[in-house]
CSV table of C-alpha atoms and ligand atoms in Angstrom, one decimal:
chain,number,residue,atom,x,y,z
G,21,MET,CA,3.6,-22.1,34.7
G,22,PRO,CA,2.0,-24.3,32.0
G,23,ASP,CA,1.8,-22.8,28.5
G,24,ALA,CA,-2.0,-22.7,28.5
G,25,ASN,CA,-2.0,-20.5,31.6
G,26,LYS,CA,0.7,-18.3,30.1
G,27,ASN,CA,-1.4,-17.8,27.0
G,28,VAL,CA,-4.4,-16.8,29.0
G,29,ASP,CA,-2.2,-14.2,30.9
G,30,GLN,CA,-0.8,-12.8,27.7
G,31,ALA,CA,-4.1,-12.6,26.0
G,32,PHE,CA,-5.5,-10.8,29.1
G,33,ALA,CA,-2.7,-8.3,29.2
G,34,LEU,CA,-3.4,-7.4,25.5
G,35,ALA,CA,-7.1,-7.2,26.1
G,36,LYS,CA,-6.7,-5.0,29.1
G,37,ALA,CA,-4.6,-2.6,27.0
G,38,ARG,CA,-7.1,-2.7,24.2
G,39,TYR,CA,-10.0,-1.8,26.6
G,40,ALA,CA,-8.0,0.9,28.3
G,41,GLU,CA,-7.6,2.6,24.9
G,42,ILE,CA,-11.4,3.1,24.8
G,43,GLY,CA,-11.6,4.2,28.4
G,44,VAL,CA,-12.7,0.9,30.0
G,45,ASP,CA,-11.1,-0.3,33.2
G,46,VAL,CA,-11.1,-4.1,33.0
G,47,GLU,CA,-10.0,-4.8,36.5
G,48,LYS,CA,-12.9,-2.6,37.8
G,49,ALA,CA,-15.3,-4.5,35.6
G,50,LEU,CA,-14.1,-7.8,36.9
G,51,GLU,CA,-14.3,-6.6,40.5
G,52,LYS,CA,-17.9,-5.6,40.0
G,53,LEU,CA,-18.8,-8.9,38.3
G,54,SER,CA,-17.3,-10.9,41.1
G,55,ARG,CA,-19.8,-9.3,43.5
G,56,ILE,CA,-22.9,-10.1,41.5
G,57,PRO,CA,-24.7,-13.2,42.8
G,58,ILE,CA,-26.8,-15.3,40.4
G,59,SER,CA,-29.5,-17.3,42.2
G,60,LEU,CA,-29.2,-20.9,40.9
G,61,HIS,CA,-32.6,-22.6,40.8
G,62,CYS,CA,-32.6,-26.0,42.5
G,63,TRP,CA,-35.2,-27.3,40.2
G,64,GLN,CA,-33.0,-27.7,37.2
G,65,GLY,CA,-31.4,-30.6,39.0
G,66,ASP,CA,-34.4,-32.9,39.2
G,67,ASP,CA,-36.9,-31.7,36.6
G,68,VAL,CA,-38.9,-29.7,39.2
G,69,GLY,CA,-39.6,-33.0,41.1
G,70,GLY,CA,-39.0,-32.0,44.7
G,71,PHE,CA,-38.7,-34.6,47.5
G,72,GLU,CA,-42.2,-35.0,48.8
G,73,ASN,CA,-42.5,-38.4,47.1
G,74,SER,CA,-46.2,-37.9,46.6
G,75,GLY,CA,-46.2,-39.4,43.2
G,76,GLN,CA,-47.9,-36.1,42.1
G,77,GLU,CA,-47.5,-35.0,38.5
G,78,LEU,CA,-45.9,-31.7,37.8
G,79,GLY,CA,-48.8,-30.2,35.9
G,80,SER,CA,-50.1,-26.6,36.6
G,81,GLY,CA,-49.0,-25.5,33.2
G,82,LEU,CA,-45.3,-26.5,33.8
G,83,ALA,CA,-43.7,-29.0,31.6
G,84,VAL,CA,-40.2,-30.6,31.5
G,85,THR,CA,-39.2,-32.5,28.4
G,86,GLY,CA,-36.4,-35.0,28.1
G,87,ASN,CA,-35.2,-38.1,30.0
G,88,TYR,CA,-31.5,-37.7,30.3
G,89,PRO,CA,-30.3,-40.2,32.9
G,90,GLY,CA,-29.0,-39.3,36.3
G,91,LYS,CA,-31.3,-36.8,37.9
G,92,ALA,CA,-31.0,-36.2,41.6
G,93,ARG,CA,-33.3,-38.4,43.7
G,94,THR,CA,-32.6,-37.0,47.1
G,95,ALA,CA,-31.6,-33.7,48.6
G,96,ASP,CA,-28.1,-35.0,49.2
G,97,GLU,CA,-27.7,-35.9,45.6
G,98,LEU,CA,-29.0,-32.5,44.5
G,99,ARG,CA,-26.6,-30.8,46.8
G,100,GLY,CA,-23.8,-32.9,45.4
G,101,ASP,CA,-24.8,-31.9,41.9
G,102,LEU,CA,-25.0,-28.3,42.8
G,103,ASP,CA,-21.5,-28.5,44.4
G,104,LYS,CA,-20.2,-29.8,41.1
G,105,ALA,CA,-21.8,-27.1,39.1
G,106,LEU,CA,-20.7,-24.3,41.5
G,107,ALA,CA,-17.1,-25.5,41.3
G,108,LEU,CA,-17.2,-24.7,37.6
G,109,ILE,CA,-18.8,-21.2,37.9
G,110,PRO,CA,-16.7,-18.2,39.0
G,111,GLY,CA,-18.0,-16.0,41.8
G,112,THR,CA,-20.2,-16.6,44.9
G,113,HIS,CA,-23.8,-17.2,44.1
G,114,ARG,CA,-27.1,-18.0,45.7
G,115,LEU,CA,-29.4,-21.0,45.9
G,116,ASN,CA,-33.0,-20.6,44.9
G,117,LEU,CA,-35.1,-23.3,46.6
G,118,HIS,CA,-38.7,-24.4,46.2
G,119,ALA,CA,-40.7,-25.4,49.3
G,120,SER,CA,-41.2,-28.9,47.7
G,121,TYR,CA,-37.5,-29.5,48.4
G,122,ALA,CA,-38.2,-29.7,52.2
G,123,GLU,CA,-36.4,-32.5,54.1
G,124,THR,CA,-38.9,-33.9,56.6
G,125,GLY,CA,-37.0,-37.0,57.6
G,126,GLY,CA,-39.6,-39.3,56.0
G,127,LYS,CA,-42.5,-37.7,57.8
G,128,LYS,CA,-45.4,-36.5,55.8
G,129,VAL,CA,-45.6,-32.7,56.4
G,130,ASP,CA,-48.2,-30.9,54.4
G,131,ARG,CA,-47.3,-27.6,52.8
G,132,ASP,CA,-49.2,-25.4,55.3
G,133,ALA,CA,-47.2,-26.9,58.1
G,134,LEU,CA,-43.7,-26.5,56.8
G,135,GLU,CA,-41.1,-24.9,59.1
G,136,PRO,CA,-37.6,-23.6,58.9
G,137,ALA,CA,-36.4,-26.9,60.5
G,138,HIS,CA,-37.3,-28.7,57.3
G,139,PHE,CA,-34.8,-26.6,55.4
G,140,GLN,CA,-32.0,-26.6,58.0
G,141,ARG,CA,-29.7,-28.9,56.0
G,142,TRP,CA,-30.1,-26.6,53.0
G,143,ILE,CA,-29.3,-23.6,55.2
G,144,ASP,CA,-26.3,-25.3,56.7
G,145,TRP,CA,-25.1,-26.2,53.2
G,146,ALA,CA,-25.4,-22.6,51.9
G,147,LYS,CA,-23.8,-21.2,55.0
G,148,ALA,CA,-20.7,-23.4,54.6
G,149,LYS,CA,-20.4,-22.1,51.1
G,150,LYS,CA,-21.0,-18.5,52.2
G,151,MET,CA,-24.1,-18.4,49.9
G,152,GLY,CA,-27.4,-16.6,50.3
G,153,MET,CA,-30.7,-18.3,49.6
G,154,ASP,CA,-33.9,-17.4,47.9
G,155,PHE,CA,-37.2,-19.3,48.4
G,156,ASN,CA,-40.5,-20.1,46.7
G,157,PRO,CA,-43.8,-21.4,48.0
G,158,THR,CA,-44.8,-24.4,45.8
G,159,TYR,CA,-48.3,-23.9,44.3
G,160,PHE,CA,-48.2,-27.0,42.1
G,161,SER,CA,-47.6,-30.7,42.3
G,162,HIS,CA,-50.1,-31.1,45.1
G,163,PRO,CA,-53.7,-32.5,45.3
G,164,LYS,CA,-55.0,-29.1,46.4
G,165,ALA,CA,-53.6,-27.6,43.1
G,166,ASP,CA,-54.8,-30.4,40.9
G,167,ASP,CA,-57.7,-28.4,39.3
G,168,GLY,CA,-55.3,-25.6,38.5
G,169,TRP,CA,-56.5,-23.2,41.2
G,170,THR,CA,-54.7,-22.2,44.4
G,171,LEU,CA,-54.8,-18.7,46.0
G,172,ALA,CA,-57.8,-17.7,43.7
G,173,HIS,CA,-59.7,-20.9,44.2
G,174,PRO,CA,-63.4,-20.5,44.6
G,175,ASP,CA,-63.3,-22.8,47.7
G,176,LYS,CA,-62.4,-20.7,50.7
G,177,ALA,CA,-60.9,-23.6,52.6
G,178,ILE,CA,-58.5,-24.3,49.7
G,179,ARG,CA,-57.6,-20.7,49.5
G,180,GLN,CA,-56.9,-20.7,53.2
G,181,PHE,CA,-54.6,-23.7,52.9
G,182,TRP,CA,-52.5,-21.9,50.3
G,183,ILE,CA,-52.5,-18.7,52.2
G,184,ASP,CA,-51.1,-20.6,55.2
G,185,HIS,CA,-48.5,-22.2,52.9
G,186,GLY,CA,-47.5,-18.7,51.8
G,187,VAL,CA,-47.2,-17.5,55.4
G,188,ALA,CA,-45.2,-20.5,56.4
G,189,CYS,CA,-42.8,-19.9,53.4
G,190,ARG,CA,-42.3,-16.3,54.3
G,191,GLU,CA,-41.3,-17.3,57.7
G,192,ILE,CA,-38.9,-19.9,56.3
G,193,GLY,CA,-37.5,-17.3,54.0
G,194,ALA,CA,-36.9,-15.0,56.9
G,195,ALA,CA,-35.1,-17.8,58.8
G,196,MET,CA,-32.9,-18.4,55.8
G,197,GLY,CA,-32.2,-14.7,55.4
G,198,GLU,CA,-31.4,-14.3,59.1
G,199,ALA,CA,-29.1,-17.4,59.3
G,200,LEU,CA,-27.2,-16.4,56.1
G,201,GLY,CA,-27.0,-12.7,56.8
G,202,SER,CA,-28.6,-11.8,53.5
G,203,PRO,CA,-32.2,-11.1,52.7
G,204,CYS,CA,-34.1,-14.0,51.1
G,205,VAL,CA,-36.3,-13.2,48.2
G,206,THR,CA,-39.5,-15.3,48.5
G,207,ASN,CA,-41.2,-15.4,45.2
G,208,VAL,CA,-44.9,-16.2,44.7
G,209,TRP,CA,-46.0,-17.7,41.4
G,210,ILE,CA,-49.4,-19.5,41.1
G,211,PRO,CA,-50.8,-21.3,38.2
G,212,ASP,CA,-54.4,-20.2,38.5
G,213,GLY,CA,-56.3,-19.7,35.2
G,214,MET,CA,-58.6,-21.1,32.6
G,215,LYS,CA,-58.1,-23.0,29.4
G,216,ASP,CA,-60.9,-21.4,27.5
G,217,GLN,CA,-63.5,-18.6,27.3
G,218,THR,CA,-63.8,-17.2,30.8
G,219,ILE,CA,-66.9,-15.3,31.9
G,220,ASP,CA,-65.8,-14.2,35.4
G,221,ARG,CA,-62.3,-12.7,35.3
G,222,ARG,CA,-63.1,-10.2,38.1
G,223,GLY,CA,-64.0,-12.6,40.8
G,224,PRO,CA,-60.8,-14.6,40.7
G,225,ARG,CA,-58.7,-11.5,40.6
G,226,GLU,CA,-60.5,-10.1,43.6
G,227,ARG,CA,-60.0,-13.4,45.4
G,228,LEU,CA,-56.3,-13.3,44.5
G,229,THR,CA,-55.8,-9.8,45.9
G,230,GLU,CA,-57.6,-10.8,49.1
G,231,SER,CA,-55.5,-14.0,49.5
G,232,LEU,CA,-52.2,-12.2,48.8
G,233,ASP,CA,-53.1,-9.5,51.3
G,234,ALA,CA,-53.9,-12.1,53.9
G,235,MET,CA,-50.7,-13.9,53.2
G,236,PHE,CA,-48.6,-10.8,53.4
G,237,LYS,CA,-50.3,-9.5,56.5
G,238,PRO,CA,-47.9,-10.9,59.1
G,239,GLU,CA,-45.0,-8.4,59.2
G,240,ILE,CA,-41.6,-9.8,58.4
G,241,ASP,CA,-38.4,-7.8,58.6
G,242,PRO,CA,-37.3,-6.9,55.1
G,243,LYS,CA,-33.7,-7.3,56.4
G,244,HIS,CA,-34.4,-11.1,56.3
G,245,ASN,CA,-37.2,-11.6,53.8
G,246,ARG,CA,-38.5,-9.8,50.7
G,247,ASP,CA,-41.8,-10.8,49.1
G,248,ALA,CA,-41.9,-11.0,45.3
G,249,VAL,CA,-44.8,-11.7,42.9
G,250,GLU,CA,-44.5,-13.2,39.5
G,251,GLY,CA,-47.0,-12.9,36.7
G,252,LYS,CA,-47.4,-14.8,33.4
G,253,LEU,CA,-49.0,-14.4,30.0
G,254,PHE,CA,-50.3,-18.0,29.7
G,255,GLY,CA,-49.7,-21.5,30.8
G,256,ILE,CA,-50.4,-24.9,29.4
G,257,GLY,CA,-54.0,-25.3,30.2
G,258,SER,CA,-54.5,-21.7,31.1
G,259,GLU,CA,-54.1,-20.3,27.6
G,260,THR,CA,-57.1,-18.0,27.8
G,261,PHE,CA,-57.0,-16.6,31.3
G,262,VAL,CA,-54.3,-16.2,33.8
G,263,VAL,CA,-55.5,-14.6,37.0
G,264,GLY,CA,-52.0,-13.3,37.9
G,265,MET,CA,-51.1,-11.5,34.7
G,266,HIS,CA,-48.5,-8.8,34.6
G,267,GLU,CA,-50.8,-5.8,35.0
G,268,PHE,CA,-52.3,-7.4,38.0
G,269,TYR,CA,-48.9,-8.0,39.7
G,270,LEU,CA,-47.3,-4.7,38.7
G,271,GLY,CA,-50.3,-2.9,40.3
G,272,TYR,CA,-50.0,-5.2,43.3
G,273,ALA,CA,-46.3,-4.8,43.7
G,274,ILE,CA,-46.5,-1.0,43.4
G,275,THR,CA,-49.4,-0.6,45.9
G,276,ARG,CA,-48.2,-3.1,48.4
G,277,LYS,CA,-44.5,-2.4,48.0
G,278,LYS,CA,-43.4,-5.8,46.9
G,279,VAL,CA,-40.7,-7.0,44.6
G,280,TYR,CA,-41.9,-7.3,41.0
G,281,THR,CA,-40.7,-10.5,39.3
G,282,ILE,CA,-40.0,-10.4,35.6
G,283,ASP,CA,-39.6,-13.9,34.0
G,284,SER,CA,-38.2,-13.4,30.5
G,285,GLY,CA,-40.2,-16.4,29.2
G,286,HIS,CA,-43.5,-15.0,30.4
G,287,TYR,CA,-44.2,-12.4,27.7
G,288,HIS,CA,-45.2,-12.3,24.1
G,289,PRO,CA,-42.3,-13.6,22.1
G,290,THR,CA,-41.7,-10.3,20.4
G,291,GLU,CA,-41.8,-8.2,23.6
G,292,VAL,CA,-38.4,-6.8,24.6
G,293,VAL,CA,-38.3,-7.9,28.3
G,294,ALA,CA,-35.2,-5.8,29.2
G,295,ASP,CA,-37.2,-2.6,28.4
G,296,LYS,CA,-39.5,-3.4,31.4
G,297,LEU,CA,-36.7,-2.9,33.9
G,298,SER,CA,-36.4,0.9,33.8
G,299,SER,CA,-40.2,1.1,33.5
G,300,ALA,CA,-41.0,-1.0,36.6
G,301,LEU,CA,-38.1,0.3,38.6
G,302,GLY,CA,-39.6,3.8,38.4
G,303,PHE,CA,-42.4,2.5,40.6
G,304,VAL,CA,-41.1,-0.5,42.6
G,305,ASP,CA,-38.0,-0.6,44.7
G,306,GLU,CA,-36.8,-4.0,43.5
G,307,VAL,CA,-37.2,-6.4,40.7
G,308,LEU,CA,-36.5,-10.1,40.6
G,309,MET,CA,-35.4,-11.3,37.2
G,310,HIS,CA,-36.1,-14.9,36.3
G,311,VAL,CA,-33.8,-15.3,33.3
G,312,SER,CA,-35.1,-18.0,31.1
G,313,ARG,CA,-35.1,-18.7,27.3
G,314,GLY,CA,-38.4,-19.1,25.7
G,315,VAL,CA,-38.3,-20.9,22.4
G,316,ARG,CA,-41.6,-20.3,20.6
G,317,TRP,CA,-43.3,-20.4,24.0
G,318,ASP,CA,-42.3,-20.2,27.7
G,319,SER,CA,-40.3,-23.4,27.1
G,320,ASP,CA,-37.7,-22.8,29.8
G,321,HIS,CA,-34.6,-23.6,27.7
G,322,VAL,CA,-31.1,-23.2,29.1
G,323,VAL,CA,-30.1,-19.6,29.2
G,324,LEU,CA,-27.5,-18.7,26.5
G,325,LEU,CA,-25.6,-15.6,25.6
G,326,THR,CA,-28.4,-14.4,23.3
G,327,ASP,CA,-29.3,-10.9,22.4
G,328,ASP,CA,-32.2,-10.7,24.8
G,329,VAL,CA,-30.0,-11.8,27.7
G,330,GLU,CA,-27.3,-9.3,26.7
G,331,LEU,CA,-29.9,-6.6,26.7
G,332,ILE,CA,-31.1,-7.5,30.1
G,333,ALA,CA,-27.6,-7.3,31.5
G,334,GLN,CA,-27.0,-4.0,29.7
G,335,GLU,CA,-30.2,-2.5,31.1
G,336,ILE,CA,-29.2,-3.6,34.6
G,337,VAL,CA,-25.7,-2.1,34.3
G,338,ARG,CA,-26.5,1.0,32.2
G,339,GLY,CA,-29.4,1.9,34.5
G,340,ASN,CA,-27.2,1.4,37.6
G,341,TYR,CA,-29.7,-1.1,38.9
G,342,LEU,CA,-27.3,-3.8,40.2
G,343,ASP,CA,-28.4,-3.2,43.8
G,344,ARG,CA,-32.1,-3.2,42.9
G,345,VAL,CA,-32.4,-6.2,40.6
G,346,HIS,CA,-32.1,-9.7,41.9
G,347,ILE,CA,-30.9,-12.0,39.2
G,348,GLY,CA,-32.1,-15.6,39.2
G,349,LEU,CA,-32.4,-18.3,36.6
G,350,ASP,CA,-35.5,-20.3,35.7
G,351,PHE,CA,-35.2,-23.1,33.3
G,352,PHE,CA,-35.6,-26.8,33.3
G,353,ASP,CA,-34.1,-29.0,30.6
G,354,ALA,CA,-34.1,-32.7,31.1
G,355,SER,CA,-32.7,-33.5,27.7
G,356,ILE,CA,-29.0,-32.8,28.5
G,357,ASN,CA,-26.8,-33.3,31.5
G,358,ARG,CA,-28.5,-31.3,34.3
G,359,VAL,CA,-25.2,-30.2,35.9
G,360,ALA,CA,-24.0,-28.9,32.6
G,361,ALA,CA,-27.3,-27.1,32.1
G,362,TRP,CA,-26.7,-25.1,35.3
G,363,VAL,CA,-23.1,-24.4,34.3
G,364,ILE,CA,-24.0,-23.2,30.8
G,365,GLY,CA,-26.9,-21.1,32.0
G,366,THR,CA,-25.1,-19.4,34.9
G,367,ARG,CA,-21.9,-18.8,32.9
G,368,SER,CA,-23.9,-17.3,30.1
G,369,MET,CA,-25.7,-14.9,32.4
G,370,LEU,CA,-22.3,-13.9,33.9
G,371,LYS,CA,-20.8,-13.4,30.4
G,372,ALA,CA,-23.7,-11.1,29.5
G,373,LEU,CA,-23.0,-9.1,32.7
G,374,LEU,CA,-19.3,-9.0,31.9
G,375,LEU,CA,-20.0,-7.7,28.4
G,376,ALA,CA,-22.2,-5.0,29.8
G,377,LEU,CA,-19.6,-4.0,32.3
G,378,LEU,CA,-17.0,-3.8,29.6
G,379,GLU,CA,-19.1,-1.4,27.5
G,380,PRO,CA,-17.4,2.0,26.6
G,381,ILE,CA,-20.3,3.5,28.5
G,382,ASP,CA,-19.0,7.0,28.9
G,383,ALA,CA,-18.4,7.4,25.1
G,384,LEU,CA,-21.8,5.9,24.3
G,385,ARG,CA,-23.6,8.2,26.7
G,386,LYS,CA,-21.8,11.2,25.2
G,387,TYR,CA,-22.6,10.3,21.7
G,388,GLU,CA,-26.3,9.9,22.6
G,389,ALA,CA,-26.4,13.2,24.5
G,390,GLU,CA,-24.9,15.0,21.6
G,391,GLY,CA,-27.3,13.4,19.1
G,392,ASP,CA,-24.4,11.6,17.4
G,393,TYR,CA,-26.4,8.4,16.8
G,394,THR,CA,-24.0,7.4,14.0
G,395,SER,CA,-21.1,7.1,16.4
G,396,ARG,CA,-23.4,5.4,19.0
G,397,LEU,CA,-24.4,2.7,16.5
G,398,ALA,CA,-20.8,2.3,15.1
G,399,VAL,CA,-19.2,2.0,18.6
G,400,LEU,CA,-21.8,-0.5,19.7
G,401,GLU,CA,-20.9,-2.7,16.7
G,402,GLU,CA,-17.2,-2.2,17.3
G,403,ALA,CA,-17.6,-3.3,20.9
G,404,LYS,CA,-19.0,-6.7,19.8
G,405,THR,CA,-15.6,-7.9,18.6
G,406,LEU,CA,-13.5,-6.5,21.4
G,407,PRO,CA,-11.5,-9.2,23.2
G,408,ALA,CA,-14.0,-9.9,26.0
G,409,GLY,CA,-13.2,-13.7,25.8
G,410,ALA,CA,-9.7,-13.1,27.0
G,411,VAL,CA,-11.1,-11.2,30.0
G,412,TRP,CA,-13.5,-14.0,30.8
G,413,ASP,CA,-10.7,-16.7,30.5
G,414,HIS,CA,-8.6,-14.6,32.9
G,415,TYR,CA,-11.5,-14.4,35.3
G,416,LEU,CA,-11.9,-18.2,35.3
G,417,GLN,CA,-8.2,-18.8,35.7
G,418,SER,CA,-8.0,-16.4,38.6
G,419,GLU,CA,-10.8,-18.3,40.3
G,420,GLY,CA,-9.0,-21.7,39.7
G,421,ILE,CA,-11.7,-22.8,37.2
G,422,PRO,CA,-10.6,-24.7,34.0
G,423,VAL,CA,-10.5,-22.4,30.9
G,424,GLY,CA,-12.1,-23.5,27.7
G,425,ARG,CA,-13.8,-26.8,27.2
G,426,ASP,CA,-12.1,-28.6,30.1
G,427,TRP,CA,-15.1,-28.0,32.3
G,428,ILE,CA,-17.1,-30.3,30.0
G,429,ASP,CA,-14.7,-33.1,30.7
G,430,ALA,CA,-15.1,-32.4,34.5
G,431,VAL,CA,-18.9,-32.8,34.1
G,432,LYS,CA,-18.5,-35.9,31.9
G,433,ARG,CA,-16.3,-37.5,34.6
G,434,TYR,CA,-18.9,-36.7,37.2
G,435,GLU,CA,-21.5,-38.2,35.0
G,436,ALA,CA,-19.5,-41.4,34.6
G,437,ASP,CA,-18.5,-41.6,38.3
G,438,VAL,CA,-21.8,-40.4,40.0
G,439,LEU,CA,-24.8,-39.7,37.7
G,440,SER,CA,-24.6,-42.9,35.7
G,441,LYS,CA,-24.9,-45.0,38.9
G,442,ARG,CA,-28.3,-43.5,39.7
G,443,LYS,CA,-31.0,-45.9,38.6
W,24,RNT,C1,-43.6,-20.7,36.2
W,24,RNT,C2,-42.7,-19.7,36.8
W,24,RNT,C3,-42.1,-20.1,38.1
W,24,RNT,C4,-41.6,-21.6,38.0
W,24,RNT,C5,-40.8,-22.0,39.2
W,24,RNT,C6,-40.6,-23.5,39.2
W,24,RNT,O1,-44.1,-20.3,35.0
W,24,RNT,O2,-41.8,-19.2,35.9
W,24,RNT,O3,-41.1,-19.3,38.4
W,24,RNT,O4,-40.8,-21.8,36.9
W,24,RNT,O5,-41.4,-21.6,40.3
W,25,ZN,ZN1,-40.2,-18.0,36.7
C-alpha cells in the first residue's frame, strides 16, 4: 500500500476513536452520507446556455459572469464534463436538467411541444450511472419571455403557451422518474415581475395562481413526478415586484400540496435560510433546497463550506428531514473551470452534511433540554476542531477518489486534453 494511503487509514483510525469518545459512530455517519444524493445542476456546465441554438440572451433576471474557456457546446460535451466531475465526487447523485437542454436532433421544437423522447439520451445516460433525475421547465431565454412575463403574462395566449410548457415538462419529469425508478422533482421558477413602482400587484398574482392551477391540473403519479415551486425576493430588472415571492409560493405549496423550493440566494442577505426548513416542513411534506451562495446579491457563486451551508445541513440532519428535503445545487460561475465548480460545490455540500452527521447530537440535545446552554455552546465550539477531515479523506479513498489536491490535477489534465480544444 502506498504511504499516502496508509497515512489516510491511520488518521481515520485515530479520528474514529476520537469520535467514539464523544459517542459518535463514524461508520454510521458515513453510511448515511453515502445515501444522500445531491442534484447536480446541468446549467453550471454551459452558463445556463442550453442547446436550442436560438441565439436568445439569458435575461429574465439571470446573469452569468466570466468567460473561462471551454464551456460545453453540445449535450455530448456536457455529459462528458459531468462524467469528469462525478468521477471526483463520492457517492451516487442526481442530474438536474432544464428543459432548454432538450436534444431535438436539429429539429426546431418549441417549448410547448417538448416530449420525453427529446430527453431520452439524458435518461439513458443517467440510467447507466444509476442516477436519478430532476427537471425544470425553462421560463427564460425565449422570445415569449422577452418582456419578463410568462405564467402571469397579461396576454392569455402567452400564458397558455407557458402553461402548456409546464404540462409538457411534468410529463417529461414523470417519464424520467418512471424510467429511473426514482421520483423526479420538477421545479417551476418564473421571472415575472416589474423593475419599478407597480400599481397592480393583485392581478398578476391572481393570474399566476390560475396558470399554476391549470398547469398542475393533469394528475401525475407522485411516484414518478413531484411538482415544486420556487420563489424569489428580486431579480435583475424585477427589483420592485416579483409576482412569485415567497409568501405566494408558501401559501400555494401548502394549499396545493406541492414541494416548496428554498433557494438560499433568494432571500434578504441577513436572513437565516436554514431556519425556514423546520418552519415550512411543519406545513408542506417536502422541500427542495437550491443551495447557492449569494455574495451581496443572488449572485449564484459556487457553494463553499460556509456557515450558512453548514447550518442548512445541520437543520436537515438535526430535524431528521433527510427523507423530506431534496438537496440540489444552483450556481453558475463562468470565471473558473466549470467542471471544478461542480466538484467544489458538490463536495462542499457533502462536507457540510458529513459535519452535521458527525455532531455529538445526543449530548447537545441533552444539554439543551437541561438548560445547560454553557455546555451546549462549548461543545459546539469543540466539535469544530474534531478530525472530520480524516473521515472525509477516508471516504474519498474508500470510493477510489484522489485524496487532497490531486483532483485538481485531474481537472487540469481534462482541461488540457478536452476543454482547451473547444473553440
Ligand atoms: C432563478 C432560480 C432558478 C434558476 C435555474 C436556472 O433565480 O434560482 O432556480 O437559477 O432554474
Ligand atoms: Zn434556484
